[in-house]
mmCIF file of C-alpha atoms and ligand atoms in Angstrom:
data_model
loop_
_atom_site.group_PDB
_atom_site.id
_atom_site.type_symbol
_atom_site.label_atom_id
_atom_site.label_comp_id
_atom_site.label_asym_id
_atom_site.label_seq_id
_atom_site.Cartn_x
_atom_site.Cartn_y
_atom_site.Cartn_z
ATOM 1 C CA MET U 1 20.702 8.718 13.114
ATOM 2 C CA LEU U 2 19.984 12.497 11.847
ATOM 3 C CA GLU U 3 17.629 14.794 13.662
ATOM 4 C CA LEU U 4 15.339 17.461 11.967
ATOM 5 C CA SER U 5 12.994 19.756 13.324
ATOM 6 C CA GLY U 6 12.729 22.501 10.548
ATOM 7 C CA LEU U 7 10.116 21.711 8.104
ATOM 8 C CA THR U 8 12.029 22.731 4.979
ATOM 9 C CA GLU U 9 14.737 20.454 6.297
ATOM 10 C CA MET U 10 13.252 17.923 6.616
ATOM 11 C CA ARG U 11 11.401 18.166 3.090
ATOM 12 C CA ALA U 12 14.887 18.869 1.556
ATOM 13 C CA TRP U 13 16.208 15.611 3.211
ATOM 14 C CA SER U 14 13.610 13.446 1.969
ATOM 15 C CA ARG U 15 13.982 14.894 -1.740
ATOM 16 C CA ALA U 16 17.825 14.700 -1.677
ATOM 17 C CA GLN U 17 17.414 10.932 -0.893
ATOM 18 C CA LYS U 18 14.662 10.348 -3.606
ATOM 19 C CA ALA U 19 16.858 12.391 -6.065
ATOM 20 C CA ARG U 20 19.404 8.980 -5.492
ATOM 21 C CA GLY U 21 16.888 6.856 -6.310
ATOM 22 C CA ALA U 22 16.251 5.893 -2.330
ATOM 23 C CA ARG U 23 12.461 4.976 -1.319
ATOM 24 C CA ILE U 24 11.445 6.761 2.010
ATOM 25 C CA GLY U 25 9.221 5.006 4.401
ATOM 26 C CA PHE U 26 7.643 6.914 7.349
ATOM 27 C CA VAL U 27 6.060 6.099 10.778
ATOM 28 C CA PRO U 28 4.476 9.106 12.178
ATOM 29 C CA THR U 29 4.298 9.046 15.990
ATOM 30 C CA MET U 30 3.185 10.936 19.208
ATOM 31 C CA GLY U 31 6.608 9.750 20.935
ATOM 32 C CA TYR U 32 7.158 7.888 24.093
ATOM 33 C CA LEU U 33 8.073 5.034 22.178
ATOM 34 C CA HIS U 34 7.340 1.743 22.701
ATOM 35 C CA GLU U 35 7.998 -1.960 20.835
ATOM 36 C CA GLY U 36 4.530 -1.549 18.752
ATOM 37 C CA HIS U 37 6.199 1.660 17.583
ATOM 38 C CA LEU U 38 9.377 -0.191 16.659
ATOM 39 C CA ARG U 39 7.622 -2.706 14.854
ATOM 40 C CA LEU U 40 6.541 -0.325 12.457
ATOM 41 C CA VAL U 41 9.693 0.964 12.058
ATOM 42 C CA ASP U 42 11.045 -2.784 10.981
ATOM 43 C CA ARG U 43 8.135 -2.671 8.304
ATOM 44 C CA ALA U 44 9.083 0.273 6.961
ATOM 45 C CA LYS U 45 12.693 -0.622 6.807
ATOM 46 C CA ALA U 46 11.790 -3.886 5.116
ATOM 47 C CA ARG U 47 10.187 -1.503 2.359
ATOM 48 C CA ALA U 48 12.227 1.454 1.924
ATOM 49 C CA ASP U 49 15.856 2.526 1.935
ATOM 50 C CA GLY U 50 15.570 5.661 4.353
ATOM 51 C CA VAL U 51 13.126 5.576 7.416
ATOM 52 C CA VAL U 52 11.688 8.811 8.838
ATOM 53 C CA VAL U 53 10.014 8.500 12.577
ATOM 54 C CA SER U 54 8.231 11.958 13.185
ATOM 55 C CA ILE U 55 7.477 12.439 16.830
ATOM 56 C CA PHE U 56 4.837 15.105 17.221
ATOM 57 C CA VAL U 57 2.273 15.430 20.124
ATOM 58 C CA ASN U 58 -0.625 17.152 17.859
ATOM 59 C CA PRO U 59 -2.645 19.492 20.137
ATOM 60 C CA LEU U 60 -5.374 19.538 16.801
ATOM 61 C CA GLN U 61 -6.364 15.863 17.892
ATOM 62 C CA PHE U 62 -7.091 16.362 21.486
ATOM 63 C CA GLY U 63 -10.552 17.424 22.692
ATOM 64 C CA PRO U 64 -10.270 20.559 25.725
ATOM 65 C CA SER U 65 -10.486 18.002 28.451
ATOM 66 C CA GLU U 66 -8.128 15.166 26.931
ATOM 67 C CA ASP U 67 -4.919 14.553 27.834
ATOM 68 C CA PHE U 68 -2.236 16.782 25.893
ATOM 69 C CA ALA U 69 -0.649 18.274 28.525
ATOM 70 C CA ALA U 70 -0.190 15.012 30.367
ATOM 71 C CA TYR U 71 0.714 12.966 27.380
ATOM 72 C CA PRO U 72 4.046 11.231 28.079
ATOM 73 C CA ARG U 73 7.059 12.795 26.572
ATOM 74 C CA ASP U 74 10.767 11.705 26.706
ATOM 75 C CA LEU U 75 12.620 12.905 23.809
ATOM 76 C CA ALA U 76 15.947 11.563 25.200
ATOM 77 C CA ARG U 77 14.581 8.161 25.507
ATOM 78 C CA ASP U 78 12.769 8.039 21.987
ATOM 79 C CA ARG U 79 16.112 9.256 20.440
ATOM 80 C CA THR U 80 18.115 6.367 22.028
ATOM 81 C CA LEU U 81 15.455 4.104 20.889
ATOM 82 C CA ALA U 82 14.971 5.294 17.223
ATOM 83 C CA ARG U 83 18.982 5.027 16.623
ATOM 84 C CA GLU U 84 18.950 1.792 18.215
ATOM 85 C CA ARG U 85 16.442 0.457 15.825
ATOM 86 C CA GLY U 86 18.057 1.906 12.744
ATOM 87 C CA VAL U 87 15.946 4.922 11.957
ATOM 88 C CA ASP U 88 17.837 7.291 9.664
ATOM 89 C CA CYS U 89 15.907 10.298 10.480
ATOM 90 C CA LEU U 90 14.037 11.739 13.375
ATOM 91 C CA PHE U 91 11.641 14.588 12.798
ATOM 92 C CA THR U 92 10.752 16.500 15.938
ATOM 93 C CA PRO U 93 8.963 19.611 14.780
ATOM 94 C CA GLU U 94 7.811 22.299 17.257
ATOM 95 C CA THR U 95 4.096 23.091 17.503
ATOM 96 C CA LYS U 96 4.751 26.418 16.004
ATOM 97 C CA ALA U 97 6.413 25.439 13.127
ATOM 98 C CA MET U 98 3.535 23.004 12.346
ATOM 99 C CA TYR U 99 0.532 25.371 13.293
ATOM 100 C CA PRO U 100 1.956 29.055 12.923
ATOM 101 C CA ALA U 101 -1.598 29.815 13.215
ATOM 102 C CA ASP U 102 -4.965 27.793 13.934
ATOM 103 C CA PRO U 103 -5.280 26.015 10.816
ATOM 104 C CA VAL U 104 -8.527 27.087 9.262
ATOM 105 C CA THR U 105 -8.453 24.402 6.736
ATOM 106 C CA ARG U 106 -8.943 20.761 8.096
ATOM 107 C CA VAL U 107 -9.413 17.538 6.298
ATOM 108 C CA ALA U 108 -12.752 16.398 7.372
ATOM 109 C CA PRO U 109 -13.250 12.679 7.661
ATOM 110 C CA GLY U 110 -16.998 12.561 7.159
ATOM 111 C CA GLY U 111 -19.442 10.297 8.692
ATOM 112 C CA MET U 112 -16.834 7.457 9.208
ATOM 113 C CA GLY U 113 -14.945 9.607 11.366
ATOM 114 C CA ASP U 114 -18.037 10.476 13.711
ATOM 115 C CA VAL U 115 -18.877 6.674 14.900
ATOM 116 C CA LEU U 116 -16.923 4.888 17.309
ATOM 117 C CA GLU U 117 -13.750 6.851 18.452
ATOM 118 C CA GLY U 118 -15.060 9.488 16.511
ATOM 119 C CA ALA U 119 -18.550 9.916 18.362
ATOM 120 C CA ILE U 120 -16.616 10.114 21.876
ATOM 121 C CA ARG U 121 -13.923 12.341 20.594
ATOM 122 C CA PRO U 122 -15.461 14.877 18.844
ATOM 123 C CA GLY U 123 -13.296 16.587 15.986
ATOM 124 C CA HIS U 124 -10.234 14.012 16.849
ATOM 125 C CA PHE U 125 -9.933 12.556 13.315
ATOM 126 C CA ALA U 126 -9.998 15.904 11.713
ATOM 127 C CA GLY U 127 -7.044 16.672 13.774
ATOM 128 C CA VAL U 128 -5.704 13.550 13.181
ATOM 129 C CA LEU U 129 -6.081 13.338 9.394
ATOM 130 C CA THR U 130 -4.914 17.214 8.945
ATOM 131 C CA VAL U 131 -1.444 16.473 10.916
ATOM 132 C CA VAL U 132 -1.261 13.215 8.572
ATOM 133 C CA ALA U 133 -1.765 15.229 5.737
ATOM 134 C CA LYS U 134 0.627 18.005 6.724
ATOM 135 C CA LEU U 135 3.562 15.168 7.442
ATOM 136 C CA PHE U 136 2.800 13.515 4.155
ATOM 137 C CA HIS U 137 3.426 17.052 2.416
ATOM 138 C CA VAL U 138 6.666 17.731 4.592
ATOM 139 C CA VAL U 139 8.339 14.000 4.546
ATOM 140 C CA GLU U 140 6.747 13.313 0.831
ATOM 141 C CA PRO U 141 7.355 9.471 1.729
ATOM 142 C CA ASP U 142 6.910 6.375 -0.527
ATOM 143 C CA VAL U 143 5.377 4.228 2.271
ATOM 144 C CA ALA U 144 3.777 5.170 5.362
ATOM 145 C CA VAL U 145 3.126 2.381 8.031
ATOM 146 C CA PHE U 146 0.543 2.763 10.793
ATOM 147 C CA GLY U 147 -0.973 0.479 13.354
ATOM 148 C CA ARG U 148 -3.863 -1.634 13.248
ATOM 149 C CA LYS U 149 -4.227 -0.793 17.239
ATOM 150 C CA ASP U 150 -5.709 2.275 15.983
ATOM 151 C CA PHE U 151 -7.794 0.406 13.374
ATOM 152 C CA GLN U 152 -10.579 3.296 12.823
ATOM 153 C CA GLN U 153 -7.465 5.770 12.062
ATOM 154 C CA ALA U 154 -5.825 3.398 9.805
ATOM 155 C CA THR U 155 -9.018 2.925 8.060
ATOM 156 C CA LEU U 156 -9.385 7.066 7.550
ATOM 157 C CA VAL U 157 -5.749 7.383 6.657
ATOM 158 C CA ARG U 158 -6.368 4.806 3.788
ATOM 159 C CA ARG U 159 -9.388 6.626 2.665
ATOM 160 C CA MET U 160 -7.791 9.970 2.741
ATOM 161 C CA VAL U 161 -4.794 8.704 0.602
ATOM 162 C CA ALA U 162 -7.592 7.544 -1.839
ATOM 163 C CA ASP U 163 -9.780 10.223 -1.636
ATOM 164 C CA LEU U 164 -7.341 13.124 -2.320
ATOM 165 C CA ASP U 165 -5.001 10.895 -4.683
ATOM 166 C CA VAL U 166 -1.942 11.604 -2.272
ATOM 167 C CA PRO U 167 1.115 9.555 -3.777
ATOM 168 C CA VAL U 168 1.782 7.335 -0.982
ATOM 169 C CA GLU U 169 1.455 3.931 -0.005
ATOM 170 C CA ILE U 170 -0.170 2.843 3.237
ATOM 171 C CA VAL U 171 0.966 0.059 5.239
ATOM 172 C CA VAL U 172 -1.187 -1.334 8.015
ATOM 173 C CA ALA U 173 0.805 -3.750 10.738
ATOM 174 C CA PRO U 174 -0.818 -5.697 13.505
ATOM 175 C CA THR U 175 -0.828 -4.653 17.168
ATOM 176 C CA THR U 176 1.856 -5.552 19.472
ATOM 177 C CA ARG U 177 0.797 -6.890 22.472
ATOM 178 C CA GLU U 178 2.602 -7.794 26.062
ATOM 179 C CA LEU U 179 2.206 -11.595 26.866
ATOM 180 C CA ASP U 180 -0.833 -11.260 28.992
ATOM 181 C CA GLY U 181 -2.739 -9.674 25.569
ATOM 182 C CA LEU U 182 -2.460 -5.911 26.996
ATOM 183 C CA ALA U 183 -1.959 -3.929 23.515
ATOM 184 C CA LEU U 184 0.937 -1.684 23.921
ATOM 185 C CA SER U 185 -0.042 1.866 24.259
ATOM 186 C CA SER U 186 2.040 5.070 25.447
ATOM 187 C CA ARG U 187 -0.981 5.694 27.748
ATOM 188 C CA ASN U 188 -0.065 2.324 29.449
ATOM 189 C CA THR U 189 2.024 4.137 31.235
ATOM 190 C CA TYR U 190 -0.548 5.721 33.003
ATOM 191 C CA LEU U 191 -1.753 2.829 34.748
ATOM 192 C CA THR U 192 -1.330 1.802 38.333
ATOM 193 C CA ALA U 193 0.018 -0.910 39.562
ATOM 194 C CA ASP U 194 -3.921 -2.070 40.437
ATOM 195 C CA GLU U 195 -5.119 -1.133 37.229
ATOM 196 C CA ARG U 196 -2.946 -3.407 35.099
ATOM 197 C CA ARG U 197 -4.987 -6.138 35.697
ATOM 198 C CA PRO U 198 -8.403 -4.742 34.899
ATOM 199 C CA ALA U 199 -6.746 -3.285 31.744
ATOM 200 C CA LEU U 200 -6.679 -6.721 30.425
ATOM 201 C CA ALA U 201 -10.671 -6.853 30.098
ATOM 202 C CA LEU U 202 -10.161 -5.341 26.483
ATOM 203 C CA SER U 203 -8.253 -8.011 25.237
ATOM 204 C CA ARG U 204 -10.114 -10.603 27.256
ATOM 205 C CA ALA U 205 -13.546 -9.549 25.745
ATOM 206 C CA LEU U 206 -12.153 -9.635 22.562
ATOM 207 C CA ARG U 207 -10.985 -13.419 22.991
ATOM 208 C CA ALA U 208 -14.090 -14.205 24.367
ATOM 209 C CA ILE U 209 -16.129 -13.051 21.176
ATOM 210 C CA GLU U 210 -13.172 -14.637 19.046
ATOM 211 C CA GLN U 211 -13.817 -17.870 20.930
ATOM 212 C CA ALA U 212 -17.656 -17.691 20.856
ATOM 213 C CA TRP U 213 -17.536 -16.936 17.071
ATOM 214 C CA ARG U 214 -14.878 -19.946 16.519
ATOM 215 C CA GLY U 215 -17.781 -22.299 18.529
ATOM 216 C CA GLY U 216 -20.306 -21.400 15.517
ATOM 217 C CA GLU U 217 -21.943 -18.098 17.084
ATOM 218 C CA ALA U 218 -22.430 -15.439 14.761
ATOM 219 C CA ALA U 219 -24.981 -13.190 15.870
ATOM 220 C CA ALA U 220 -23.617 -9.616 16.403
ATOM 221 C CA GLU U 221 -25.539 -8.832 19.210
ATOM 222 C CA THR U 222 -25.068 -12.707 20.898
ATOM 223 C CA LEU U 223 -21.206 -11.890 20.497
ATOM 224 C CA THR U 224 -21.489 -8.194 21.796
ATOM 225 C CA ARG U 225 -23.248 -9.470 25.176
ATOM 226 C CA ARG U 226 -20.860 -11.829 25.648
ATOM 227 C CA GLY U 227 -17.592 -9.589 24.825
ATOM 228 C CA MET U 228 -19.525 -7.026 27.214
ATOM 229 C CA GLU U 229 -19.751 -9.541 30.140
ATOM 230 C CA ILE U 230 -16.316 -9.751 29.978
ATOM 231 C CA LEU U 231 -15.504 -5.944 29.855
ATOM 232 C CA ALA U 232 -17.696 -4.746 32.646
ATOM 233 C CA ALA U 233 -14.853 -6.272 35.085
ATOM 234 C CA PRO U 234 -14.328 -4.058 38.087
ATOM 235 C CA GLY U 235 -12.575 -1.147 37.732
ATOM 236 C CA VAL U 236 -13.570 -0.902 33.792
ATOM 237 C CA THR U 237 -15.985 1.572 32.338
ATOM 238 C CA PRO U 238 -16.922 0.115 29.090
ATOM 239 C CA GLU U 239 -17.252 2.968 26.294
ATOM 240 C CA TYR U 240 -18.001 0.774 23.500
ATOM 241 C CA LEU U 241 -17.666 -2.763 21.436
ATOM 242 C CA ALA U 242 -18.823 -3.297 18.202
ATOM 243 C CA LEU U 243 -18.751 -5.763 15.561
ATOM 244 C CA VAL U 244 -17.991 -3.993 12.236
ATOM 245 C CA ASP U 245 -16.852 -4.160 8.614
ATOM 246 C CA GLU U 246 -13.719 -2.837 6.951
ATOM 247 C CA ALA U 247 -15.773 0.357 6.533
ATOM 248 C CA LEU U 248 -16.227 0.776 9.946
ATOM 249 C CA GLN U 249 -20.277 -0.502 9.395
ATOM 250 C CA PRO U 250 -21.759 -2.698 11.958
ATOM 251 C CA VAL U 251 -22.259 -5.921 10.853
ATOM 252 C CA PRO U 252 -25.498 -8.062 12.174
ATOM 253 C CA ARG U 253 -23.579 -11.166 11.553
ATOM 254 C CA ALA U 254 -19.909 -12.037 12.018
ATOM 255 C CA ASN U 255 -17.554 -13.579 9.449
ATOM 256 C CA ALA U 256 -13.509 -13.677 9.253
ATOM 257 C CA LYS U 257 -13.291 -9.966 7.953
ATOM 258 C CA THR U 258 -15.433 -8.665 10.858
ATOM 259 C CA ILE U 259 -13.450 -6.369 13.385
ATOM 260 C CA VAL U 260 -14.365 -6.172 16.810
ATOM 261 C CA VAL U 261 -13.247 -2.559 18.045
ATOM 262 C CA VAL U 262 -13.768 -1.903 21.661
ATOM 263 C CA ALA U 263 -12.933 1.282 24.018
ATOM 264 C CA ALA U 264 -12.875 1.497 28.123
ATOM 265 C CA ARG U 265 -11.711 3.505 30.707
ATOM 266 C CA VAL U 266 -9.483 2.094 33.628
ATOM 267 C CA GLY U 267 -9.346 4.468 36.116
ATOM 268 C CA SER U 268 -8.688 7.652 34.189
ATOM 269 C CA THR U 269 -7.330 6.009 31.322
ATOM 270 C CA ARG U 270 -8.906 5.355 28.271
ATOM 271 C CA LEU U 271 -7.844 2.209 26.141
ATOM 272 C CA ILE U 272 -8.562 0.855 23.067
ATOM 273 C CA ASP U 273 -8.285 -2.068 21.385
ATOM 274 C CA ASN U 274 -9.596 -4.513 18.365
ATOM 275 C CA VAL U 275 -8.950 -7.896 16.377
ATOM 276 C CA VAL U 276 -10.148 -9.177 13.193
ATOM 277 C CA LEU U 277 -11.755 -12.083 14.149
ATOM 278 C CA GLY U 278 -10.202 -14.542 11.325
ATOM 279 C CA GLU U 279 -6.770 -13.568 12.198
ATOM 280 C CA GLY U 280 -7.640 -13.591 16.493
ATOM 281 C CA VAL U 281 -5.647 -12.011 19.322
ATOM 282 C CA GLY U 282 -3.662 -14.890 19.769
ATOM 283 C CA ALA U 283 -2.037 -14.072 15.997
ATOM 284 C CA ASP U 284 -0.775 -10.805 16.933
ATOM 285 C CA PRO U 285 2.589 -10.100 17.875
ATOM 286 C CA THR U 286 3.973 -9.877 21.484
ATOM 287 C CA VAL U 287 6.582 -8.095 22.878
ATOM 288 C CA ARG U 288 9.185 -11.178 22.984
ATOM 289 C CA ALA U 289 7.802 -12.809 19.744
HETATM 290 P P1 AMP I 1 0.850 6.937 18.847
HETATM 291 O O1 AMP I 1 2.174 7.474 19.013
HETATM 292 O O2 AMP I 1 0.136 6.311 19.542
HETATM 293 O O3 AMP I 1 0.102 8.153 17.903
HETATM 294 O O4 AMP I 1 0.916 5.716 17.765
HETATM 295 C C1 AMP I 1 1.933 5.896 16.459
HETATM 296 C C2 AMP I 1 1.620 4.641 15.640
HETATM 297 O O5 AMP I 1 2.006 3.466 16.303
HETATM 298 C C3 AMP I 1 0.076 4.637 14.924
HETATM 299 O O6 AMP I 1 0.095 4.421 13.754
HETATM 300 C C4 AMP I 1 -0.107 3.509 16.103
HETATM 301 O O7 AMP I 1 -1.398 2.800 15.798
HETATM 302 C C5 AMP I 1 0.530 2.657 16.050
HETATM 303 N N1 AMP I 1 0.698 1.841 17.343
HETATM 304 C C6 AMP I 1 0.925 2.491 18.489
HETATM 305 N N2 AMP I 1 0.763 1.146 19.471
HETATM 306 C C7 AMP I 1 0.617 0.116 18.377
HETATM 307 C C8 AMP I 1 0.825 -1.393 19.108
HETATM 308 N N3 AMP I 1 0.863 -1.501 20.076
HETATM 309 N N4 AMP I 1 1.015 -1.888 17.959
HETATM 310 C C9 AMP I 1 1.009 -1.679 16.887
HETATM 311 N N5 AMP I 1 1.158 -0.363 16.239
HETATM 312 C C10 AMP I 1 0.672 0.664 17.389
#
């Protein structure tokens, strides 16, 4: 596995691969890789000849009181996991290289970036879209794979690519979960042993809503109330729970395409999760599946 940190070198590698007719797949990450990331790599490998994984903890998407400094990092471990999974090129740019100066120009997501996660993390999605746009310009992938775990992010990336005519295909892969339902996240490492059980409130709330919907209840208000009863467990501070459509708009009544999005704090850890009602939490892959 090749490892590059220079932007020019990265672009040159991609262009050389493409000149030989290879398709480039790309999985952008903030590192501290887990099986959820690696499943995205599998997807990328299935659709490309060469796969690039980037590891970059993007300061632009963290608020001043968020966990940028504390965000877990372990490049040696990431390197091993990426190599074992068949990644062709690990791209590890330095912050100074990505942002020689504070960027004046940013990709603004508009109203879709101000709801849900964006309402709680102002500026977060402008930071995400800016770094994704930059990475696309450097890696020049044919296909890029994102996780549905970050549903709003994946939706906004798709919109950015459409709005700005970026020549890349976006694939969104399902959320990989622990066997007990907890969505894998680099931030799960913050959870103490005592917080691990309360953290299940998110996926349990999603399942409860799914069950009520399958039982015939479609009113968003009733379903939200049902989910909130489960989410508001001891040790859990709910942030939001909403039923939205594919454009992130709240829906009054649920159908199979409705997405239930949830965010909560467990101790000092912020967790997010979601489910597409017609698919269900149970359809998501688990670590051992
Ligand atoms: P991150 O390193 O958290 O920025 O995530 C990098 C990519 O991995 C994003 O596209 C995430 O949506 C995706 N991802 C993170 N956790 C999961 C998961 N449990 N299942 C599927 N994709 C995930």
